[in-house]
PDB file of C-alpha atoms in Angstrom:
ATOM      1  CA  MET A 177      88.450  77.836 119.363  1.00  0.00           C
ATOM      2  CA  GLY A 178      85.056  78.788 120.243  1.00  0.00           C
ATOM      3  CA  LYS A 179      81.732  77.188 119.073  1.00  0.00           C
ATOM      4  CA  TYR A 180      81.255  79.952 116.551  1.00  0.00           C
ATOM      5  CA  LEU A 181      84.740  80.801 115.448  1.00  0.00           C
ATOM      6  CA  ASP A 182      85.624  77.247 114.383  1.00  0.00           C
ATOM      7  CA  ARG A 183      82.883  77.419 111.790  1.00  0.00           C
ATOM      8  CA  VAL A 184      84.212  80.375 109.922  1.00  0.00           C
ATOM      9  CA  GLN A 185      85.589  78.831 106.754  1.00  0.00           C
ATOM     10  CA  ASN A 186      84.877  77.840 103.220  1.00  0.00           C
ATOM     11  CA  ASP A 187      86.750  75.978 100.508  1.00  0.00           C
ATOM     12  CA  LYS A 188      89.223  78.825 100.115  1.00  0.00           C
ATOM     13  CA  ILE A 189      89.584  80.796 103.355  1.00  0.00           C
ATOM     14  CA  GLN A 190      89.635  79.965 107.006  1.00  0.00           C
ATOM     15  CA  ILE A 191      89.421  82.371 109.936  1.00  0.00           C
ATOM     16  CA  ARG A 192      90.848  81.277 113.283  1.00  0.00           C
ATOM     17  CA  LEU A 193      93.310  82.403 116.089  1.00  0.00           C
ATOM     18  CA  VAL A 194      96.986  81.727 115.784  1.00  0.00           C
ATOM     19  CA  LYS A 195      98.008  78.307 117.230  1.00  0.00           C
ATOM     20  CA  ASN A 196     101.696  78.747 117.908  1.00  0.00           C
ATOM     21  CA  LYS A 197     104.753  81.088 117.919  1.00  0.00           C
ATOM     22  CA  GLU A 198     105.566  80.392 114.311  1.00  0.00           C
ATOM     23  CA  GLU A 199     102.100  81.577 113.217  1.00  0.00           C
ATOM     24  CA  LEU A 200     102.299  84.592 115.395  1.00  0.00           C
ATOM     25  CA  VAL A 201     105.668  85.603 113.932  1.00  0.00           C
ATOM     26  CA  ALA A 202     104.264  85.157 110.394  1.00  0.00           C
ATOM     27  CA  ALA A 203     101.378  87.521 111.274  1.00  0.00           C
ATOM     28  CA  GLN A 204     103.894  90.055 112.678  1.00  0.00           C
ATOM     29  CA  LYS A 205     105.796  89.852 109.410  1.00  0.00           C
ATOM     30  CA  LEU A 206     102.602  90.472 107.428  1.00  0.00           C
ATOM     31  CA  ARG A 207     101.972  93.510 109.617  1.00  0.00           C
ATOM     32  CA  TYR A 208     105.618  94.716 108.932  1.00  0.00           C
ATOM     33  CA  LYS A 209     105.125  94.343 105.079  1.00  0.00           C
ATOM     34  CA  ILE A 210     102.057  96.433 105.127  1.00  0.00           C
ATOM     35  CA  PHE A 211     102.678  98.972 107.920  1.00  0.00           C
ATOM     36  CA  PHE A 212     106.292  99.622 107.285  1.00  0.00           C
ATOM     37  CA  GLU A 213     107.163  98.674 103.802  1.00  0.00           C
ATOM     38  CA  GLU A 214     103.838  99.758 102.271  1.00  0.00           C
ATOM     39  CA  CYS A 215     102.676 102.543 104.449  1.00  0.00           C
ATOM     40  CA  GLY A 216     106.150 103.942 105.625  1.00  0.00           C
ATOM     41  CA  ALA A 217     105.823 103.369 109.412  1.00  0.00           C
ATOM     42  CA  THR A 218     108.889 103.572 111.526  1.00  0.00           C
ATOM     43  CA  SER A 219     109.742 102.127 115.014  1.00  0.00           C
ATOM     44  CA  SER A 220     111.960 103.247 117.926  1.00  0.00           C
ATOM     45  CA  ASN A 221     112.783  99.594 118.398  1.00  0.00           C
ATOM     46  CA  PRO A 222     115.748  98.596 116.171  1.00  0.00           C
ATOM     47  CA  GLN A 223     114.748  94.988 116.359  1.00  0.00           C
ATOM     48  CA  VAL A 224     111.635  95.605 114.360  1.00  0.00           C
ATOM     49  CA  GLU A 225     113.711  96.554 111.368  1.00  0.00           C
ATOM     50  CA  ILE A 226     116.296  93.931 111.894  1.00  0.00           C
ATOM     51  CA  GLU A 227     113.649  91.131 112.146  1.00  0.00           C
ATOM     52  CA  LYS A 228     111.284  92.610 109.562  1.00  0.00           C
ATOM     53  CA  ARG A 229     108.271  92.125 111.847  1.00  0.00           C
ATOM     54  CA  ASP A 230     105.954  94.389 113.623  1.00  0.00           C
ATOM     55  CA  PHE A 231     105.820  93.591 117.383  1.00  0.00           C
ATOM     56  CA  ASP A 232     105.500  95.361 120.624  1.00  0.00           C
ATOM     57  CA  GLU A 233     104.612  94.884 124.404  1.00  0.00           C
ATOM     58  CA  PHE A 234     100.918  94.243 123.686  1.00  0.00           C
ATOM     59  CA  ASP A 235     101.212  91.199 121.474  1.00  0.00           C
ATOM     60  CA  ASP A 236     101.660  88.767 124.341  1.00  0.00           C
ATOM     61  CA  PHE A 237      98.374  89.818 126.016  1.00  0.00           C
ATOM     62  CA  CYS A 238      96.331  89.642 122.909  1.00  0.00           C
ATOM     63  CA  ASP A 239      94.556  87.051 120.815  1.00  0.00           C
ATOM     64  CA  HIS A 240      95.599  87.117 117.138  1.00  0.00           C
ATOM     65  CA  LEU A 241      92.907  86.448 114.559  1.00  0.00           C
ATOM     66  CA  ILE A 242      94.202  85.297 111.213  1.00  0.00           C
ATOM     67  CA  ALA A 243      92.860  84.754 107.673  1.00  0.00           C
ATOM     68  CA  ILE A 244      94.376  81.751 106.021  1.00  0.00           C
ATOM     69  CA  ASP A 245      94.514  80.888 102.387  1.00  0.00           C
ATOM     70  CA  LYS A 246      93.677  77.199 102.466  1.00  0.00           C
ATOM     71  CA  ASN A 247      95.397  76.514  99.184  1.00  0.00           C
ATOM     72  CA  ALA A 248      98.703  78.155  99.834  1.00  0.00           C
ATOM     73  CA  GLY A 249     100.658  75.366 101.389  1.00  0.00           C
ATOM     74  CA  ASP A 250     102.057  74.666 104.880  1.00  0.00           C
ATOM     75  CA  ASN A 251     104.261  77.713 105.530  1.00  0.00           C
ATOM     76  CA  PRO A 252     102.595  80.218 107.685  1.00  0.00           C
ATOM     77  CA  GLU A 253     104.344  83.099 105.883  1.00  0.00           C
ATOM     78  CA  ASP A 254     102.421  81.967 102.844  1.00  0.00           C
ATOM     79  CA  TYR A 255      99.118  80.892 104.086  1.00  0.00           C
ATOM     80  CA  ILE A 256      98.407  83.855 106.535  1.00  0.00           C
ATOM     81  CA  ILE A 257      96.920  86.551 104.429  1.00  0.00           C
ATOM     82  CA  GLY A 258      95.285  88.860 106.983  1.00  0.00           C
ATOM     83  CA  THR A 259      95.238  89.454 110.785  1.00  0.00           C
ATOM     84  CA  TYR A 260      93.504  91.301 113.586  1.00  0.00           C
ATOM     85  CA  ARG A 261      94.936  91.789 117.011  1.00  0.00           C
ATOM     86  CA  LEU A 262      92.342  91.404 119.785  1.00  0.00           C
ATOM     87  CA  MET A 263      92.716  92.507 123.389  1.00  0.00           C
ATOM     88  CA  ARG A 264      89.943  91.833 126.027  1.00  0.00           C
ATOM     89  CA  LYS A 265      89.757  93.377 129.601  1.00  0.00           C
ATOM     90  CA  ASP A 266      91.801  90.571 131.145  1.00  0.00           C
ATOM     91  CA  GLY A 267      94.696  91.129 128.639  1.00  0.00           C
ATOM     92  CA  ALA A 268      94.628  94.988 129.205  1.00  0.00           C
ATOM     93  CA  LYS A 269      94.749  94.342 133.042  1.00  0.00           C
ATOM     94  CA  LYS A 270      97.723  92.128 132.760  1.00  0.00           C
ATOM     95  CA  CYS A 271      99.462  94.517 130.263  1.00  0.00           C
ATOM     96  CA  GLY A 272      98.609  97.566 132.450  1.00  0.00           C
ATOM     97  CA  LYS A 273      96.797  99.406 129.706  1.00  0.00           C
ATOM     98  CA  TRP A 274      95.000  99.396 126.418  1.00  0.00           C
ATOM     99  CA  TYR A 275      97.065 100.033 123.215  1.00  0.00           C
ATOM    100  CA  SER A 276      94.706 102.909 122.286  1.00  0.00           C
ATOM    101  CA  GLN A 277      95.328 104.431 125.784  1.00  0.00           C
ATOM    102  CA  THR A 278      98.474 106.224 124.448  1.00  0.00           C
ATOM    103  CA  GLU A 279      96.336 108.043 122.029  1.00  0.00           C
ATOM    104  CA  PHE A 280      92.815 108.427 123.316  1.00  0.00           C
ATOM    105  CA  GLU A 281      90.956 108.622 126.752  1.00  0.00           C
ATOM    106  CA  VAL A 282      89.841 105.036 126.681  1.00  0.00           C
ATOM    107  CA  GLU A 283      90.711 104.268 130.345  1.00  0.00           C
ATOM    108  CA  LYS A 284      86.983 104.784 131.017  1.00  0.00           C
ATOM    109  CA  PHE A 285      86.249 101.567 129.360  1.00  0.00           C
ATOM    110  CA  ASN A 286      87.901  99.599 132.272  1.00  0.00           C
ATOM    111  CA  ASP A 287      84.757 100.413 134.225  1.00  0.00           C
ATOM    112  CA  TYR A 288      82.325  99.548 131.455  1.00  0.00           C
ATOM    113  CA  GLU A 289      79.893  96.729 132.446  1.00  0.00           C
ATOM    114  CA  GLY A 290      80.429  93.592 130.511  1.00  0.00           C
ATOM    115  CA  GLU A 291      83.217  92.437 128.337  1.00  0.00           C
ATOM    116  CA  VAL A 292      85.272  94.838 126.203  1.00  0.00           C
ATOM    117  CA  LEU A 293      87.298  94.136 123.197  1.00  0.00           C
ATOM    118  CA  GLU A 294      89.972  96.450 121.566  1.00  0.00           C
ATOM    119  CA  LEU A 295      90.651  95.915 117.923  1.00  0.00           C
ATOM    120  CA  GLY A 296      94.017  96.774 116.390  1.00  0.00           C
ATOM    121  CA  ARG A 297      96.764  95.988 113.893  1.00  0.00           C
ATOM    122  CA  SER A 298      94.298  94.896 111.220  1.00  0.00           C
ATOM    123  CA  CYS A 299      95.597  94.347 107.728  1.00  0.00           C
ATOM    124  CA  VAL A 300      95.255  92.174 104.650  1.00  0.00           C
ATOM    125  CA  ALA A 301      98.072  91.262 102.287  1.00  0.00           C
ATOM    126  CA  GLN A 302      98.031  93.432  99.177  1.00  0.00           C
ATOM    127  CA  ASN A 303      97.096  90.781  96.591  1.00  0.00           C
ATOM    128  CA  HIS A 304      94.292  89.423  98.797  1.00  0.00           C
ATOM    129  CA  ARG A 305      92.338  92.593  99.430  1.00  0.00           C
ATOM    130  CA  THR A 306      89.155  91.229  98.087  1.00  0.00           C
ATOM    131  CA  LYS A 307      85.537  91.530  99.175  1.00  0.00           C
ATOM    132  CA  LEU A 308      85.644  87.757 100.090  1.00  0.00           C
ATOM    133  CA  VAL A 309      88.648  88.043 102.427  1.00  0.00           C
ATOM    134  CA  MET A 310      87.259  91.139 104.145  1.00  0.00           C
ATOM    135  CA  GLN A 311      83.805  89.483 104.628  1.00  0.00           C
ATOM    136  CA  MET A 312      85.491  86.385 106.085  1.00  0.00           C
ATOM    137  CA  LEU A 313      87.499  88.502 108.517  1.00  0.00           C
ATOM    138  CA  TRP A 314      84.379  90.335 109.546  1.00  0.00           C
ATOM    139  CA  ASN A 315      82.614  86.963 110.023  1.00  0.00           C
ATOM    140  CA  GLY A 316      85.527  85.766 112.208  1.00  0.00           C
ATOM    141  CA  LEU A 317      85.426  89.000 114.224  1.00  0.00           C
ATOM    142  CA  ALA A 318      81.647  88.479 114.813  1.00  0.00           C
ATOM    143  CA  ALA A 319      82.196  84.932 115.830  1.00  0.00           C
ATOM    144  CA  TYR A 320      84.776  85.932 118.412  1.00  0.00           C
ATOM    145  CA  MET A 321      82.339  88.613 119.815  1.00  0.00           C
ATOM    146  CA  PHE A 322      79.617  85.906 120.095  1.00  0.00           C
ATOM    147  CA  ASP A 323      82.137  83.463 121.752  1.00  0.00           C
ATOM    148  CA  TYR A 324      83.257  85.918 124.334  1.00  0.00           C
ATOM    149  CA  ASP A 325      79.967  87.735 124.800  1.00  0.00           C
ATOM    150  CA  ILE A 326      81.643  91.114 123.894  1.00  0.00           C
ATOM    151  CA  LYS A 327      79.460  94.236 124.903  1.00  0.00           C
ATOM    152  CA  LEU A 328      81.672  96.999 123.698  1.00  0.00           C
ATOM    153  CA  MET A 329      84.274  97.126 121.016  1.00  0.00           C
ATOM    154  CA  PHE A 330      86.689  99.933 120.255  1.00  0.00           C
ATOM    155  CA  GLY A 331      90.040 100.682 118.389  1.00  0.00           C
ATOM    156  CA  CYS A 332      91.884 103.020 116.115  1.00  0.00           C
ATOM    157  CA  GLY A 333      90.810 103.461 112.676  1.00  0.00           C
ATOM    158  CA  SER A 334      93.635 104.820 110.408  1.00  0.00           C
ATOM    159  CA  PHE A 335      93.910 107.245 107.491  1.00  0.00           C
ATOM    160  CA  HIS A 336      97.130 107.045 105.515  1.00  0.00           C
ATOM    161  CA  GLY A 337      99.433 110.100 105.706  1.00  0.00           C
ATOM    162  CA  THR A 338      99.567 112.917 108.275  1.00  0.00           C
ATOM    163  CA  ASP A 339      98.099 115.850 106.221  1.00  0.00           C
ATOM    164  CA  LEU A 340      94.519 116.273 107.481  1.00  0.00           C
ATOM    165  CA  ASN A 341      93.615 118.692 104.824  1.00  0.00           C
ATOM    166  CA  GLU A 342      93.729 115.961 102.311  1.00  0.00           C
ATOM    167  CA  TYR A 343      90.778 114.421 104.227  1.00  0.00           C
ATOM    168  CA  LYS A 344      88.891 117.481 105.360  1.00  0.00           C
ATOM    169  CA  GLN A 345      85.662 116.300 103.643  1.00  0.00           C
ATOM    170  CA  ALA A 346      85.831 112.938 105.370  1.00  0.00           C
ATOM    171  CA  LEU A 347      86.792 114.281 108.838  1.00  0.00           C
ATOM    172  CA  SER A 348      84.154 117.008 108.720  1.00  0.00           C
ATOM    173  CA  TYR A 349      81.567 114.481 107.607  1.00  0.00           C
ATOM    174  CA  LEU A 350      82.461 112.188 110.498  1.00  0.00           C
ATOM    175  CA  HIS A 351      82.363 115.172 112.932  1.00  0.00           C
ATOM    176  CA  TYR A 352      78.944 116.168 111.957  1.00  0.00           C
ATOM    177  CA  ASN A 353      77.359 112.641 111.696  1.00  0.00           C
ATOM    178  CA  PHE A 354      79.140 110.090 113.813  1.00  0.00           C
ATOM    179  CA  ILE A 355      80.612 111.800 117.002  1.00  0.00           C
ATOM    180  CA  THR A 356      80.053 109.873 120.287  1.00  0.00           C
ATOM    181  CA  SER A 357      78.314 111.418 123.259  1.00  0.00           C
ATOM    182  CA  GLY A 358      77.700 110.850 126.966  1.00  0.00           C
ATOM    183  CA  LYS A 359      79.571 107.969 128.612  1.00  0.00           C
ATOM    184  CA  LEU A 360      81.265 106.947 125.306  1.00  0.00           C
ATOM    185  CA  ASP A 361      82.499 110.461 124.454  1.00  0.00           C
ATOM    186  CA  ILE A 362      86.221 109.995 123.784  1.00  0.00           C
ATOM    187  CA  SER A 363      88.855 112.621 123.025  1.00  0.00           C
ATOM    188  CA  ALA A 364      92.429 112.215 121.646  1.00  0.00           C
ATOM    189  CA  LYS A 365      95.341 113.013 124.009  1.00  0.00           C
ATOM    190  CA  GLY A 366      98.224 115.546 124.097  1.00  0.00           C
ATOM    191  CA  GLU A 367      99.950 117.505 121.378  1.00  0.00           C
ATOM    192  CA  ASN A 368      99.068 115.097 118.644  1.00  0.00           C
ATOM    193  CA  LYS A 369      95.360 115.799 119.108  1.00  0.00           C
ATOM    194  CA  ARG A 370      93.549 117.522 116.155  1.00  0.00           C
ATOM    195  CA  ALA A 371      89.950 118.767 115.572  1.00  0.00           C
ATOM    196  CA  MET A 372      87.810 117.120 112.971  1.00  0.00           C
ATOM    197  CA  ASP A 373      85.520 119.951 111.949  1.00  0.00           C
ATOM    198  CA  LEU A 374      87.830 121.303 109.269  1.00  0.00           C
ATOM    199  CA  LEU A 375      84.852 122.604 107.107  1.00  0.00           C
ATOM    200  CA  PRO A 376      81.604 124.324 108.027  1.00  0.00           C
ATOM    201  CA  LYS A 377      78.743 121.852 107.864  1.00  0.00           C
ATOM    202  CA  GLU A 378      77.218 123.476 104.791  1.00  0.00           C
ATOM    203  CA  GLU A 379      80.475 122.949 102.785  1.00  0.00           C
ATOM    204  CA  VAL A 380      80.618 119.155 103.440  1.00  0.00           C
ATOM    205  CA  ASP A 381      80.050 117.073 100.267  1.00  0.00           C
ATOM    206  CA  ASP A 382      78.899 113.681 101.422  1.00  0.00           C
ATOM    207  CA  LYS A 383      79.862 111.976  98.266  1.00  0.00           C
ATOM    208  CA  LYS A 384      83.483 113.295  98.344  1.00  0.00           C
ATOM    209  CA  ALA A 385      83.673 112.566 102.027  1.00  0.00           C
ATOM    210  CA  LEU A 386      82.771 108.928 101.508  1.00  0.00           C
ATOM    211  CA  LEU A 387      85.349 108.565  98.820  1.00  0.00           C
ATOM    212  CA  GLU A 388      87.967 109.786 101.316  1.00  0.00           C
ATOM    213  CA  ILE A 389      87.045 107.308 104.158  1.00  0.00           C
ATOM    214  CA  PRO A 390      88.949 104.084 104.239  1.00  0.00           C
ATOM    215  CA  THR A 391      86.964 100.985 103.319  1.00  0.00           C
ATOM    216  CA  MET A 392      87.375  99.399 106.724  1.00  0.00           C
ATOM    217  CA  ILE A 393      86.200 102.457 108.569  1.00  0.00           C
ATOM    218  CA  LYS A 394      83.210 102.731 106.303  1.00  0.00           C
ATOM    219  CA  GLY A 395      82.414  99.042 107.200  1.00  0.00           C
ATOM    220  CA  TYR A 396      82.477  99.966 110.945  1.00  0.00           C
ATOM    221  CA  LEU A 397      80.120 102.926 110.322  1.00  0.00           C
ATOM    222  CA  ARG A 398      77.628 100.834 108.301  1.00  0.00           C
ATOM    223  CA  ALA A 399      77.631  98.387 111.271  1.00  0.00           C
ATOM    224  CA  GLY A 400      76.604 101.191 113.563  1.00  0.00           C
ATOM    225  CA  ALA A 401      79.942 102.413 114.947  1.00  0.00           C
ATOM    226  CA  LYS A 402      80.582 106.001 116.289  1.00  0.00           C
ATOM    227  CA  ILE A 403      83.672 108.074 116.320  1.00  0.00           C
ATOM    228  CA  GLY A 404      85.572 109.855 119.078  1.00  0.00           C
ATOM    229  CA  ASN A 405      85.573 113.648 118.886  1.00  0.00           C
ATOM    230  CA  SER A 406      89.096 114.242 117.652  1.00  0.00           C
ATOM    231  CA  VAL A 407      91.953 112.673 115.828  1.00  0.00           C
ATOM    232  CA  TRP A 408      95.457 111.615 116.853  1.00  0.00           C
ATOM    233  CA  ILE A 409      98.417 111.953 114.447  1.00  0.00           C
ATOM    234  CA  ASP A 410     100.759 108.999 114.568  1.00  0.00           C
ATOM    235  CA  TRP A 411     103.969 110.263 113.138  1.00  0.00           C
ATOM    236  CA  ASP A 412     105.754 106.894 113.539  1.00  0.00           C
ATOM    237  CA  PHE A 413     103.151 105.123 111.490  1.00  0.00           C
ATOM    238  CA  ASN A 414     102.679 107.807 108.933  1.00  0.00           C
ATOM    239  CA  CYS A 415      98.952 108.010 109.578  1.00  0.00           C
ATOM    240  CA  PHE A 416      96.313 109.713 111.815  1.00  0.00           C
ATOM    241  CA  ASP A 417      93.757 107.818 113.764  1.00  0.00           C
ATOM    242  CA  VAL A 418      90.040 108.153 114.758  1.00  0.00           C
ATOM    243  CA  CYS A 419      88.728 106.154 117.777  1.00  0.00           C
ATOM    244  CA  ILE A 420      86.012 103.642 116.594  1.00  0.00           C
ATOM    245  CA  ILE A 421      83.514 102.897 119.290  1.00  0.00           C
ATOM    246  CA  PHE A 422      80.489 100.646 119.151  1.00  0.00           C
ATOM    247  CA  GLU A 423      78.297  98.849 121.661  1.00  0.00           C
ATOM    248  CA  MET A 424      76.872  95.507 120.649  1.00  0.00           C
ATOM    249  CA  LYS A 425      73.384  96.495 121.687  1.00  0.00           C
ATOM    250  CA  ASP A 426      73.595  99.380 119.002  1.00  0.00           C
ATOM    251  CA  LEU A 427      74.973  97.209 116.103  1.00  0.00           C
ATOM    252  CA  ARG A 428      72.369  97.301 113.527  1.00  0.00           C
ATOM    253  CA  ALA A 429      70.045  94.260 113.722  1.00  0.00           C
ATOM    254  CA  LYS A 430      70.433  93.313 109.993  1.00  0.00           C
ATOM    255  CA  TYR A 431      74.132  92.946 110.421  1.00  0.00           C
ATOM    256  CA  LEU A 432      73.920  90.886 113.586  1.00  0.00           C
ATOM    257  CA  LYS A 433      71.389  88.611 111.961  1.00  0.00           C
ATOM    258  CA  HIS A 434      73.566  88.260 108.859  1.00  0.00           C
ATOM    259  CA  TYR A 435      76.682  87.329 110.690  1.00  0.00           C
ATOM    260  CA  GLU A 436      74.773  84.947 112.981  1.00  0.00           C
ATOM    261  CA  ASN A 437      73.187  83.227 109.955  1.00  0.00           C
ATOM    262  CA  GLU A 438      76.597  83.071 108.158  1.00  0.00           C
ATOM    263  CA  ILE A 439      78.476  81.663 111.211  1.00  0.00           C
ATOM    264  CA  LYS A 440      75.802  79.124 112.281  1.00  0.00           C
ATOM    265  CA  LYS A 441      75.450  77.528 108.797  1.00  0.00           C
TER     266      LYS A 441
END
């Protein structure tokens, strides 16, 4: 582990990278429970259903951040309670593509100056979705960024379900307030692409919109993230995605200071 990541723990929770195949499989099984059993995802790979774990071609080229319940014993399937999949430029180069590349025009990030990090497959076990666990995962992510001098982060933020009208307030609010521009302007791809401006600006109710936005996406926005200009419907995962984009130089100073202080304690 890096000099910052190895400090992210307290008496209850530790955040670190997976150490072996057994832990990776446990993280994949946690992903399966949440994405497939809880959220209704499907896969064209029959082995996913047979083995009850969510895995794909990208896993071998990524780092896997995990949240560990330090009081849950020695079985990885018991003590791994949250996970993030992290891919840097080198992993994307070896794999041949970014995961988000199937949904969004993120190829341009290959030429971005400095290290780039793609976030994906983030989830927390149902009975551990507390402020503490989420905060610790964020601290771990920040530590990873400091250890690898990440300059740009991006990834897919998901809304459950595929009916955009259920989230018309949220999507319109994001469109009018958080769309990227210039070199970071990102669009969704192909026939699954949908517009976000479902309502005229004057009909957007900010309070209703914020209630519709998933907690993790709101966390990214508070930290200074921007959003791509369209959404991509993921029929297999029973959700639709927005592209979350943020440059480290634009992360709000108070958040960077907070995480630096927490990690360096």
